[in-house]
Amino acid sequence: MSKNLKFDTLKAKVADGAIDTVLVCLIDMQGRLMGKRFHARAFVDGGYDETHCCTYLLATDLEMATPDGYASTSWEQGYGDYTMKTDLETLRLVPWLSGTAMVICDIFDHHGHPIAHAPRAMLQKQIARLTDIGLSPTMATELEFFLFENSLDEIAKGGFRDLTPISGYNEDYHILQTTKEEHVMRPVRNHLFEMGIPIEGSKGEAEAGQEELNIKYAEALACADHHTIAKHAIKEIAWQQGHAATFLAKWHHDRVGSSSHVHQSLWQGGKSMFYDPDRPLGKSELMDQYMAGLIKYAADYTYFMAPYVNSYKRFAKGSFAPTRIIWSVDNRTAAFRLCGEGTEAIRVECRIPGADMNPYLAQAAMLAAGLKGIEEKLALPEAFSGDAYADETSAHIPRNLRDARDALHGSDMLRAAMGDAVIDHYARAAGWELEEFDRVVTDWEIARGFERA
Ligand code: ADP
């Protein structure tokens, strides 16, 4: 597999005309790539070090609104600039766009201080806390999404009605149906692989038009970068092929939702510290404590895995999305699934995150919770077995954004791990989503009551 692009190689490619454009990107609160298109010559001649962006990019919503209530930036503060500093380790070619490379930036104020609520900085902070105790977090995120017959523009012009998935039936593991989607998925796999993202494969998922892309596990920051670039690639390549891809957690109440499960393990010196062949299931005491932290604080951090009103529609019984905060061995009905029992590949899969999550925030939050479990030396509850949807005794995942926002706002654990200002910032983001949803009249209300109310 090709490695990330070296700066000198980029310079040579710019000199011989192979590259003329560099995407200089930051990660926003929604986990999207935002930024600027540099002429490649300007980038290699000096722009490669830093550029600037408006502070509102880290205080806005999906539609780029400028809500009040953020301490970090506002109309009163004049919405000034942040400094975007390139992380040249992330320099890559973008094979599906001609003559184009990309780089991811970290965000600083004018005095060189990292912006604490920038998603990449939030993950870097939690990774550093684990590094301090000699542990290296390793993660894999799965990307589920739906492909549609029509293009994004056609769907938007049609008012997002009468959406037709690209296939007519549940295509879970189907080779025949997914062959019909190879004009999208083959370039997705191959272009990402070519740019150094360790693609394992793709498969049909458990609904008409639903796909999954698997990327090999990596160090946590790299994993979040891979996820973000892959999600972006899927949207752009689907668009190039005249189709639409959506990562909404639940695009229709009668269809299953899309998840983004996160596999996690902690390593030291090239060895998984979650593996202990002498203990039951091959699970180390450290893994017990980490999992116990994930479970104890799951409600606190659910917002970071389910950030929209829509996200909570996914947590439905019998849908393969979890409802109960329990763990179980290789059981897809539980929120936490132990995978790879008795082997060096032992890991915990958190099934709470939806496809709409921001991977930097979700991973940062889980690392904070797991680390707290280690610090508190928590005991892991007994494993659940059976159908977790039927278990009325265990705690339920927060049922809606309001509950998740309140749990986030009240979380002493997250406040200690991430800082009060960061938690207040994201609680405000959740509050703004709620305000907007409460204000808007939905199709459902009209159809239900127009005649009959
Ligand atoms: P599922 O059974 O949920 O479909 P998959 O087999 O598709 O799971 O995906 C497993 C994921 O777990 C892969 O992306 C793989 O790279 C990742 N993985 C394997 N070993 C580890 C590990 N030790 N730590 C974290 N992730 C791992």
Short mmCIF file of C-alpha atoms and ligand atoms in Angstrom, two decimals:
data_model
loop_
_atom_site.label_atom_id
_atom_site.label_comp_id
_atom_site.label_asym_id
_atom_site.label_seq_id
_atom_site.Cartn_x
_atom_site.Cartn_y
_atom_site.Cartn_z
CA MET A 1 0.00 0.00 0.00
CA SER A 2 1.26 3.49 -0.78
CA LYS A 3 2.11 5.61 2.22
CA ASN A 4 0.87 9.14 2.79
CA LEU A 5 2.35 11.67 0.43
CA LYS A 6 5.73 13.15 1.42
CA PHE A 7 6.00 16.91 1.08
CA ASP A 8 9.00 16.56 -1.26
CA THR A 9 7.02 14.19 -3.47
CA LEU A 10 4.18 16.73 -3.59
CA LYS A 11 6.67 19.44 -4.59
CA ALA A 12 7.93 17.27 -7.44
CA LYS A 13 4.37 16.53 -8.57
CA VAL A 14 3.52 20.22 -8.52
CA ALA A 15 6.69 21.03 -10.49
CA ASP A 16 5.83 18.52 -13.23
CA GLY A 17 2.20 19.63 -13.37
CA ALA A 18 0.66 16.38 -12.02
CA ILE A 19 -0.87 18.22 -9.05
CA ASP A 20 -2.41 21.69 -9.33
CA THR A 21 -4.80 21.80 -6.34
CA VAL A 22 -4.43 21.13 -2.60
CA LEU A 23 -7.47 20.84 -0.33
CA VAL A 24 -6.51 22.39 3.02
CA CYS A 25 -9.05 20.99 5.47
CA LEU A 26 -10.18 21.19 9.05
CA ILE A 27 -12.59 18.89 10.85
CA ASP A 28 -15.76 20.68 11.95
CA MET A 29 -18.12 19.84 14.82
CA GLN A 30 -20.17 17.65 12.50
CA GLY A 31 -17.09 15.67 11.46
CA ARG A 32 -16.98 17.16 7.98
CA LEU A 33 -14.01 18.31 5.92
CA MET A 34 -14.20 22.09 5.60
CA GLY A 35 -11.51 24.39 4.25
CA LYS A 36 -10.03 25.88 1.11
CA ARG A 37 -8.74 24.83 -2.28
CA PHE A 38 -5.17 26.09 -2.66
CA HIS A 39 -3.43 26.44 -5.97
CA ALA A 40 -0.76 23.79 -5.47
CA ARG A 41 1.99 26.24 -6.37
CA ALA A 42 0.90 28.67 -3.64
CA PHE A 43 0.70 25.74 -1.21
CA VAL A 44 4.23 24.46 -1.78
CA ASP A 45 5.65 27.98 -1.99
CA GLY A 46 4.55 28.90 1.55
CA GLY A 47 0.87 28.16 2.13
CA TYR A 48 1.79 24.68 3.35
CA ASP A 49 2.54 25.92 6.86
CA GLU A 50 -0.64 27.67 7.89
CA THR A 51 -3.75 29.46 6.71
CA HIS A 52 -6.81 30.93 8.43
CA CYS A 53 -10.52 30.31 8.79
CA CYS A 54 -13.48 31.98 10.46
CA THR A 55 -14.12 31.01 14.08
CA TYR A 56 -17.78 30.30 13.29
CA LEU A 57 -16.76 27.04 11.59
CA LEU A 58 -16.50 25.52 15.08
CA ALA A 59 -19.74 27.07 16.34
CA THR A 60 -22.24 26.29 13.62
CA ASP A 61 -24.73 23.61 12.63
CA LEU A 62 -25.24 21.39 9.57
CA GLU A 63 -26.72 24.37 7.70
CA MET A 64 -23.98 26.88 8.67
CA ALA A 65 -26.18 28.94 11.00
CA THR A 66 -24.63 31.40 13.49
CA PRO A 67 -26.49 30.62 16.72
CA ASP A 68 -25.92 32.65 19.87
CA GLY A 69 -24.87 31.10 23.17
CA TYR A 70 -21.31 30.06 22.36
CA ALA A 71 -18.68 31.53 24.68
CA SER A 72 -15.90 30.91 22.14
CA THR A 73 -17.20 33.11 19.35
CA SER A 74 -20.15 35.34 18.51
CA TRP A 75 -21.35 38.42 16.60
CA GLU A 76 -20.23 40.47 19.67
CA GLN A 77 -16.70 39.07 19.35
CA GLY A 78 -16.75 39.79 15.62
CA TYR A 79 -16.31 36.21 14.40
CA GLY A 80 -12.55 36.56 13.84
CA ASP A 81 -10.09 33.97 12.56
CA TYR A 82 -8.44 30.79 13.77
CA THR A 83 -5.08 29.62 12.48
CA MET A 84 -5.19 26.35 10.53
CA LYS A 85 -1.82 24.58 10.88
CA THR A 86 -1.26 21.75 8.46
CA ASP A 87 -0.44 18.28 9.77
CA LEU A 88 1.84 17.25 6.92
CA GLU A 89 1.63 13.62 8.09
CA THR A 90 -1.88 13.67 6.63
CA LEU A 91 -0.81 14.86 3.17
CA ARG A 92 -2.39 12.59 0.57
CA LEU A 93 -3.36 12.42 -3.07
CA VAL A 94 -7.10 12.53 -3.79
CA PRO A 95 -7.30 9.98 -6.61
CA TRP A 96 -10.96 10.55 -7.54
CA LEU A 97 -10.29 14.25 -8.29
CA SER A 98 -7.80 15.00 -11.01
CA GLY A 99 -4.61 16.87 -10.09
CA THR A 100 -5.61 17.12 -6.43
CA ALA A 101 -3.98 16.46 -3.04
CA MET A 102 -5.30 17.11 0.47
CA VAL A 103 -4.05 17.82 3.98
CA ILE A 104 -5.75 17.99 7.39
CA CYS A 105 -5.08 20.92 9.74
CA ASP A 106 -5.17 21.49 13.50
CA ILE A 107 -6.77 24.67 14.82
CA PHE A 108 -5.09 27.32 17.00
CA ASP A 109 -5.76 30.84 18.22
CA HIS A 110 -3.51 33.73 17.23
CA HIS A 111 -1.21 32.98 20.20
CA GLY A 112 -0.60 29.38 19.16
CA HIS A 113 -2.91 27.77 21.71
CA PRO A 114 -4.91 24.79 20.47
CA ILE A 115 -8.67 25.39 20.29
CA ALA A 116 -9.97 23.02 22.95
CA HIS A 117 -13.36 22.36 21.30
CA ALA A 118 -11.84 21.51 17.90
CA PRO A 119 -12.69 17.81 17.39
CA ARG A 120 -9.17 16.74 16.41
CA ALA A 121 -7.72 18.52 19.47
CA MET A 122 -10.30 16.82 21.70
CA LEU A 123 -9.21 13.40 20.49
CA GLN A 124 -5.51 14.30 20.69
CA LYS A 125 -6.00 15.33 24.33
CA GLN A 126 -7.54 12.00 25.36
CA ILE A 127 -4.91 10.03 23.42
CA ALA A 128 -2.22 11.99 25.27
CA ARG A 129 -3.80 11.07 28.64
CA LEU A 130 -3.56 7.38 27.70
CA THR A 131 -0.03 7.82 26.32
CA ASP A 132 0.94 9.25 29.72
CA ILE A 133 0.16 5.87 31.30
CA GLY A 134 1.92 3.96 28.52
CA LEU A 135 -1.16 2.93 26.51
CA SER A 136 -1.87 3.43 22.85
CA PRO A 137 -5.54 3.34 21.81
CA THR A 138 -6.35 1.39 18.68
CA MET A 139 -9.69 1.79 16.95
CA ALA A 140 -11.70 0.72 13.94
CA THR A 141 -14.90 2.46 12.87
CA GLU A 142 -17.38 0.82 10.52
CA LEU A 143 -19.12 3.04 7.97
CA GLU A 144 -22.72 2.17 7.11
CA PHE A 145 -24.68 4.30 4.67
CA PHE A 146 -27.38 4.19 2.02
CA LEU A 147 -26.98 4.71 -1.70
CA PHE A 148 -29.88 6.09 -3.73
CA GLU A 149 -30.77 5.80 -7.41
CA ASN A 150 -30.93 9.54 -7.99
CA SER A 151 -28.37 12.29 -7.50
CA LEU A 152 -28.18 14.55 -4.47
CA ASP A 153 -29.36 17.52 -6.53
CA GLU A 154 -32.38 15.66 -7.94
CA ILE A 155 -33.33 14.45 -4.48
CA ALA A 156 -33.04 17.96 -3.00
CA LYS A 157 -35.13 19.43 -5.85
CA GLY A 158 -37.76 16.76 -5.16
CA GLY A 159 -37.97 17.90 -1.54
CA PHE A 160 -36.33 14.68 -0.25
CA ARG A 161 -39.53 12.75 -1.07
CA ASP A 162 -40.01 9.39 -2.79
CA LEU A 163 -36.42 8.34 -2.18
CA THR A 164 -35.47 5.22 -4.13
CA PRO A 165 -32.60 3.15 -2.69
CA ILE A 166 -30.13 1.85 -5.26
CA SER A 167 -31.32 -1.74 -4.72
CA GLY A 168 -34.75 -3.27 -4.33
CA TYR A 169 -34.08 -5.72 -1.51
CA ASN A 170 -32.11 -6.40 1.68
CA GLU A 171 -28.60 -6.87 0.33
CA ASP A 172 -26.83 -8.13 3.46
CA TYR A 173 -23.75 -10.04 2.24
CA HIS A 174 -25.28 -10.23 -1.30
CA ILE A 175 -22.69 -10.58 -4.03
CA LEU A 176 -25.17 -10.30 -6.94
CA GLN A 177 -26.78 -7.07 -5.79
CA THR A 178 -23.51 -5.47 -4.71
CA THR A 179 -22.06 -6.27 -8.16
CA LYS A 180 -24.69 -3.86 -9.48
CA GLU A 181 -23.23 -1.17 -7.19
CA GLU A 182 -19.59 -1.67 -8.13
CA HIS A 183 -19.50 1.49 -10.25
CA VAL A 184 -19.64 3.32 -6.89
CA MET A 185 -18.03 0.92 -4.43
CA ARG A 186 -15.05 -0.27 -6.46
CA PRO A 187 -13.64 3.25 -6.92
CA VAL A 188 -14.41 3.96 -3.26
CA ARG A 189 -12.32 0.97 -2.13
CA ASN A 190 -9.52 1.42 -4.65
CA HIS A 191 -9.11 5.19 -4.44
CA LEU A 192 -9.04 5.12 -0.63
CA PHE A 193 -6.55 2.24 -0.66
CA GLU A 194 -4.38 4.13 -3.13
CA MET A 195 -4.26 7.14 -0.81
CA GLY A 196 -2.97 5.01 2.07
CA ILE A 197 -6.20 4.19 3.89
CA PRO A 198 -6.15 0.50 4.86
CA ILE A 199 -9.43 -0.60 3.34
CA GLU A 200 -10.45 -4.14 4.29
CA GLY A 201 -13.54 -4.34 2.08
CA SER A 202 -17.16 -3.45 1.54
CA LYS A 203 -20.34 -5.47 1.75
CA GLY A 204 -24.06 -5.12 1.32
CA GLU A 205 -25.85 -4.36 4.59
CA ALA A 206 -29.17 -5.43 6.08
CA GLU A 207 -31.54 -3.18 4.10
CA ALA A 208 -32.23 -2.25 0.48
CA GLY A 209 -29.54 0.15 -0.70
CA GLN A 210 -27.44 -0.13 2.45
CA GLU A 211 -23.67 -0.57 2.29
CA GLU A 212 -20.84 -1.03 4.76
CA LEU A 213 -17.19 -0.08 4.32
CA ASN A 214 -14.59 -1.63 6.64
CA ILE A 215 -11.23 -0.06 7.31
CA LYS A 216 -8.46 -1.88 9.20
CA TYR A 217 -7.91 -0.75 12.76
CA ALA A 218 -5.33 1.95 13.36
CA GLU A 219 -4.02 4.26 16.05
CA ALA A 220 -7.02 6.32 17.20
CA LEU A 221 -6.19 9.64 15.50
CA ALA A 222 -5.39 7.92 12.21
CA CYS A 223 -8.62 5.92 12.51
CA ALA A 224 -10.68 9.11 12.84
CA ASP A 225 -8.83 10.68 9.89
CA HIS A 226 -9.43 7.54 7.79
CA HIS A 227 -13.13 7.54 8.69
CA THR A 228 -13.59 11.20 7.81
CA ILE A 229 -11.79 10.95 4.48
CA ALA A 230 -13.66 7.73 3.61
CA LYS A 231 -17.06 9.27 4.39
CA HIS A 232 -16.17 12.27 2.25
CA ALA A 233 -14.96 10.01 -0.57
CA ILE A 234 -18.16 7.97 -0.54
CA LYS A 235 -20.29 11.11 -0.87
CA GLU A 236 -18.16 12.57 -3.66
CA ILE A 237 -17.74 9.34 -5.63
CA ALA A 238 -21.47 8.58 -5.37
CA TRP A 239 -22.13 12.12 -6.61
CA GLN A 240 -19.68 11.66 -9.50
CA GLN A 241 -21.62 8.55 -10.51
CA GLY A 242 -24.97 10.36 -10.40
CA HIS A 243 -26.12 8.84 -7.11
CA ALA A 244 -26.63 10.08 -3.56
CA ALA A 245 -25.12 8.64 -0.38
CA THR A 246 -26.57 9.45 3.03
CA PHE A 247 -25.09 8.92 6.48
CA LEU A 248 -28.27 9.92 8.27
CA ALA A 249 -28.78 7.58 11.23
CA LYS A 250 -32.36 6.89 10.11
CA TRP A 251 -33.59 8.12 6.74
CA HIS A 252 -36.98 6.37 7.03
CA HIS A 253 -38.85 5.02 10.03
CA ASP A 254 -39.68 1.75 8.20
CA ARG A 255 -36.04 1.09 7.23
CA VAL A 256 -33.20 0.10 9.53
CA GLY A 257 -30.77 2.82 10.51
CA SER A 258 -27.10 3.24 9.69
CA SER A 259 -24.50 2.71 12.40
CA SER A 260 -20.87 3.35 12.89
CA HIS A 261 -19.73 0.76 15.40
CA VAL A 262 -16.37 1.43 17.02
CA HIS A 263 -13.95 -1.43 17.82
CA GLN A 264 -11.46 -0.57 20.55
CA SER A 265 -8.36 -1.97 22.21
CA LEU A 266 -5.40 -0.57 24.14
CA TRP A 267 -1.85 -1.50 23.17
CA GLN A 268 1.66 -1.25 24.60
CA GLY A 269 4.86 -1.95 22.67
CA GLY A 270 3.02 -3.67 19.81
CA LYS A 271 0.98 -5.93 22.11
CA SER A 272 -2.69 -5.71 22.98
CA MET A 273 -3.10 -5.03 26.71
CA PHE A 274 -6.70 -6.26 26.45
CA TYR A 275 -5.49 -9.86 25.97
CA ASP A 276 -4.69 -12.11 28.89
CA PRO A 277 -4.76 -15.81 27.98
CA ASP A 278 -4.91 -16.79 31.67
CA ARG A 279 -8.22 -15.04 32.36
CA PRO A 280 -11.78 -15.97 31.30
CA LEU A 281 -12.48 -15.12 27.64
CA GLY A 282 -8.82 -14.05 27.34
CA LYS A 283 -9.86 -10.64 28.65
CA SER A 284 -7.36 -8.73 30.81
CA GLU A 285 -8.21 -6.89 34.03
CA LEU A 286 -7.37 -3.65 32.20
CA MET A 287 -9.99 -4.49 29.58
CA ASP A 288 -12.54 -5.19 32.35
CA GLN A 289 -11.91 -1.76 33.85
CA TYR A 290 -11.99 0.01 30.48
CA MET A 291 -15.27 -1.69 29.53
CA ALA A 292 -16.74 -0.96 32.94
CA GLY A 293 -15.95 2.74 32.36
CA LEU A 294 -17.57 2.63 28.93
CA ILE A 295 -20.70 1.13 30.48
CA LYS A 296 -20.86 3.33 33.59
CA TYR A 297 -20.57 6.56 31.60
CA ALA A 298 -22.42 5.56 28.41
CA ALA A 299 -25.32 7.96 28.99
CA ASP A 300 -22.87 10.83 29.69
CA TYR A 301 -21.27 10.53 26.25
CA THR A 302 -24.16 9.29 24.10
CA TYR A 303 -24.53 12.80 22.66
CA PHE A 304 -21.11 12.42 21.02
CA MET A 305 -22.36 9.32 19.18
CA ALA A 306 -25.87 10.53 18.44
CA PRO A 307 -25.74 14.31 17.92
CA TYR A 308 -29.06 15.02 16.18
CA VAL A 309 -32.78 14.64 16.84
CA ASN A 310 -32.85 12.02 14.09
CA SER A 311 -30.04 9.95 15.67
CA TYR A 312 -32.34 8.66 18.41
CA LYS A 313 -34.87 7.14 15.95
CA ARG A 314 -32.23 4.49 15.23
CA PHE A 315 -32.27 2.94 18.72
CA ALA A 316 -35.19 0.61 18.00
CA LYS A 317 -35.90 -2.91 19.25
CA GLY A 318 -35.04 -5.71 16.83
CA SER A 319 -33.14 -3.38 14.49
CA PHE A 320 -29.55 -4.42 15.32
CA ALA A 321 -29.11 -0.95 16.88
CA PRO A 322 -28.80 -1.24 20.66
CA THR A 323 -31.29 0.00 23.25
CA ARG A 324 -29.77 -1.29 26.52
CA ILE A 325 -26.45 -0.28 28.12
CA ILE A 326 -25.07 -3.78 28.69
CA TRP A 327 -22.25 -5.93 27.40
CA SER A 328 -22.36 -9.40 25.97
CA VAL A 329 -20.07 -11.88 24.19
CA ASP A 330 -20.45 -11.69 20.39
CA ASN A 331 -24.06 -10.56 20.74
CA ARG A 332 -25.37 -7.92 18.33
CA THR A 333 -28.31 -6.98 20.55
CA ALA A 334 -26.10 -5.41 23.24
CA ALA A 335 -24.61 -1.91 23.27
CA PHE A 336 -21.16 -3.37 23.95
CA ARG A 337 -20.16 -6.53 22.12
CA LEU A 338 -17.03 -8.42 23.08
CA CYS A 339 -15.31 -9.60 19.88
CA GLY A 340 -12.34 -11.92 19.35
CA GLU A 341 -12.72 -13.74 22.68
CA GLY A 342 -9.71 -15.83 23.66
CA THR A 343 -7.49 -14.34 20.94
CA GLU A 344 -5.01 -11.50 20.62
CA ALA A 345 -7.65 -9.70 18.55
CA ILE A 346 -9.90 -9.36 21.61
CA ARG A 347 -11.66 -5.99 21.56
CA VAL A 348 -14.86 -4.26 22.56
CA GLU A 349 -17.24 -3.01 19.89
CA CYS A 350 -19.42 -0.10 20.96
CA ARG A 351 -22.60 -0.30 18.89
CA ILE A 352 -24.15 2.97 20.08
CA PRO A 353 -22.69 5.39 17.47
CA GLY A 354 -24.78 6.17 14.42
CA ALA A 355 -23.40 6.81 10.95
CA ASP A 356 -23.96 10.52 11.69
CA MET A 357 -21.38 10.60 14.48
CA ASN A 358 -18.22 12.67 14.43
CA PRO A 359 -15.51 10.00 14.95
CA TYR A 360 -13.10 12.38 16.73
CA LEU A 361 -15.72 13.26 19.34
CA ALA A 362 -17.03 9.71 19.73
CA GLN A 363 -13.54 8.28 20.19
CA ALA A 364 -12.46 11.08 22.54
CA ALA A 365 -15.53 10.50 24.71
CA MET A 366 -15.10 6.73 24.85
CA LEU A 367 -11.41 7.03 25.69
CA ALA A 368 -12.27 9.45 28.51
CA ALA A 369 -14.87 7.01 29.88
CA GLY A 370 -12.63 3.96 29.54
CA LEU A 371 -9.71 5.77 31.17
CA LYS A 372 -11.94 6.80 34.06
CA GLY A 373 -12.89 3.13 34.46
CA ILE A 374 -9.18 2.27 34.67
CA GLU A 375 -8.52 5.08 37.17
CA GLU A 376 -11.48 3.99 39.30
CA LYS A 377 -10.45 0.31 38.94
CA LEU A 378 -14.09 -0.48 38.19
CA ALA A 379 -15.35 -4.04 38.27
CA LEU A 380 -17.05 -5.22 35.10
CA PRO A 381 -20.67 -6.34 35.60
CA GLU A 382 -21.57 -9.91 34.60
CA ALA A 383 -21.97 -10.43 30.86
CA PHE A 384 -25.54 -10.42 29.63
CA SER A 385 -26.68 -13.29 27.45
CA GLY A 386 -29.83 -13.55 25.39
CA ASP A 387 -31.91 -10.90 23.64
CA ALA A 388 -30.82 -7.55 25.11
CA TYR A 389 -33.90 -5.84 23.65
CA ALA A 390 -36.01 -7.90 26.06
CA ASP A 391 -33.99 -6.93 29.15
CA GLU A 392 -36.18 -4.50 31.07
CA THR A 393 -33.81 -4.33 34.06
CA SER A 394 -30.79 -2.60 32.56
CA ALA A 395 -30.35 1.09 31.80
CA HIS A 396 -31.70 2.35 28.48
CA ILE A 397 -29.61 4.44 26.10
CA PRO A 398 -30.85 8.07 26.38
CA ARG A 399 -34.10 8.08 24.44
CA ASN A 400 -33.78 11.44 22.77
CA LEU A 401 -31.43 14.35 22.19
CA ARG A 402 -32.84 16.31 25.13
CA ASP A 403 -31.96 13.52 27.60
CA ALA A 404 -28.53 13.05 26.03
CA ARG A 405 -27.85 16.80 26.16
CA ASP A 406 -28.80 16.90 29.85
CA ALA A 407 -26.57 13.89 30.60
CA LEU A 408 -23.67 15.54 28.74
CA HIS A 409 -24.17 18.85 30.52
CA GLY A 410 -24.29 17.14 33.92
CA SER A 411 -21.30 14.85 33.37
CA ASP A 412 -18.59 15.47 35.96
CA MET A 413 -16.50 12.79 34.25
CA LEU A 414 -16.53 14.55 30.86
CA ARG A 415 -16.07 17.98 32.44
CA ALA A 416 -12.95 16.75 34.25
CA ALA A 417 -11.61 14.97 31.15
CA MET A 418 -12.37 17.60 28.50
CA GLY A 419 -12.86 20.87 30.38
CA ASP A 420 -16.01 22.82 31.29
CA ALA A 421 -15.77 25.13 28.29
CA VAL A 422 -15.73 22.20 25.87
CA ILE A 423 -18.73 20.49 27.46
CA ASP A 424 -20.67 23.77 27.59
CA HIS A 425 -19.83 24.32 23.92
CA TYR A 426 -21.26 20.97 22.81
CA ALA A 427 -24.22 21.16 25.18
CA ARG A 428 -25.03 24.45 23.43
CA ALA A 429 -24.74 22.72 20.04
CA ALA A 430 -27.26 20.12 21.23
CA GLY A 431 -29.48 22.85 22.65
CA TRP A 432 -29.49 24.66 19.31
CA GLU A 433 -30.53 21.46 17.48
CA LEU A 434 -33.42 21.13 19.93
CA GLU A 435 -34.46 24.77 19.54
CA GLU A 436 -34.51 24.44 15.78
CA PHE A 437 -36.46 21.17 15.89
CA ASP A 438 -38.97 22.59 18.36
CA ARG A 439 -39.51 25.60 16.07
CA VAL A 440 -39.99 23.76 12.78
CA VAL A 441 -43.33 22.23 11.74
CA THR A 442 -42.69 18.75 10.32
CA ASP A 443 -44.38 16.86 7.47
CA TRP A 444 -45.58 14.26 9.95
CA GLU A 445 -47.59 16.77 12.00
CA ILE A 446 -49.28 18.18 8.90
CA ALA A 447 -50.17 14.80 7.39
CA ARG A 448 -51.48 13.54 10.71
CA GLY A 449 -53.59 16.50 11.66
CA PHE A 450 -54.39 18.59 8.59
CA GLU A 451 -57.85 17.07 8.10
CA ARG A 452 -58.30 15.02 11.23
CA ALA A 453 -57.31 17.39 14.00
P1 ADP B 1 -18.45 -7.07 12.59
O1 ADP B 1 -18.38 -8.47 13.06
O2 ADP B 1 -18.96 -6.10 13.60
O3 ADP B 1 -19.04 -6.89 11.23
P2 ADP B 1 -15.95 -6.78 11.29
O4 ADP B 1 -15.27 -8.11 11.33
O5 ADP B 1 -16.59 -6.31 10.04
O6 ADP B 1 -16.94 -6.70 12.52
O7 ADP B 1 -14.97 -5.63 11.71
C1 ADP B 1 -14.08 -5.82 12.67
C2 ADP B 1 -13.26 -4.56 12.75
O8 ADP B 1 -12.48 -4.67 13.92
C3 ADP B 1 -12.30 -4.39 11.58
O9 ADP B 1 -12.35 -3.06 11.10
C4 ADP B 1 -10.94 -4.68 12.21
O10 ADP B 1 -9.87 -3.93 11.62
C5 ADP B 1 -11.17 -4.26 13.64
N1 ADP B 1 -10.26 -4.88 14.61
C6 ADP B 1 -9.69 -6.11 14.57
N2 ADP B 1 -8.88 -6.29 15.62
C7 ADP B 1 -8.95 -5.15 16.37
C8 ADP B 1 -8.36 -4.70 17.58
N3 ADP B 1 -7.52 -5.48 18.28
N4 ADP B 1 -8.67 -3.46 18.02
C9 ADP B 1 -9.51 -2.68 17.36
N5 ADP B 1 -10.10 -3.04 16.22
C10 ADP B 1 -9.83 -4.26 15.72
#
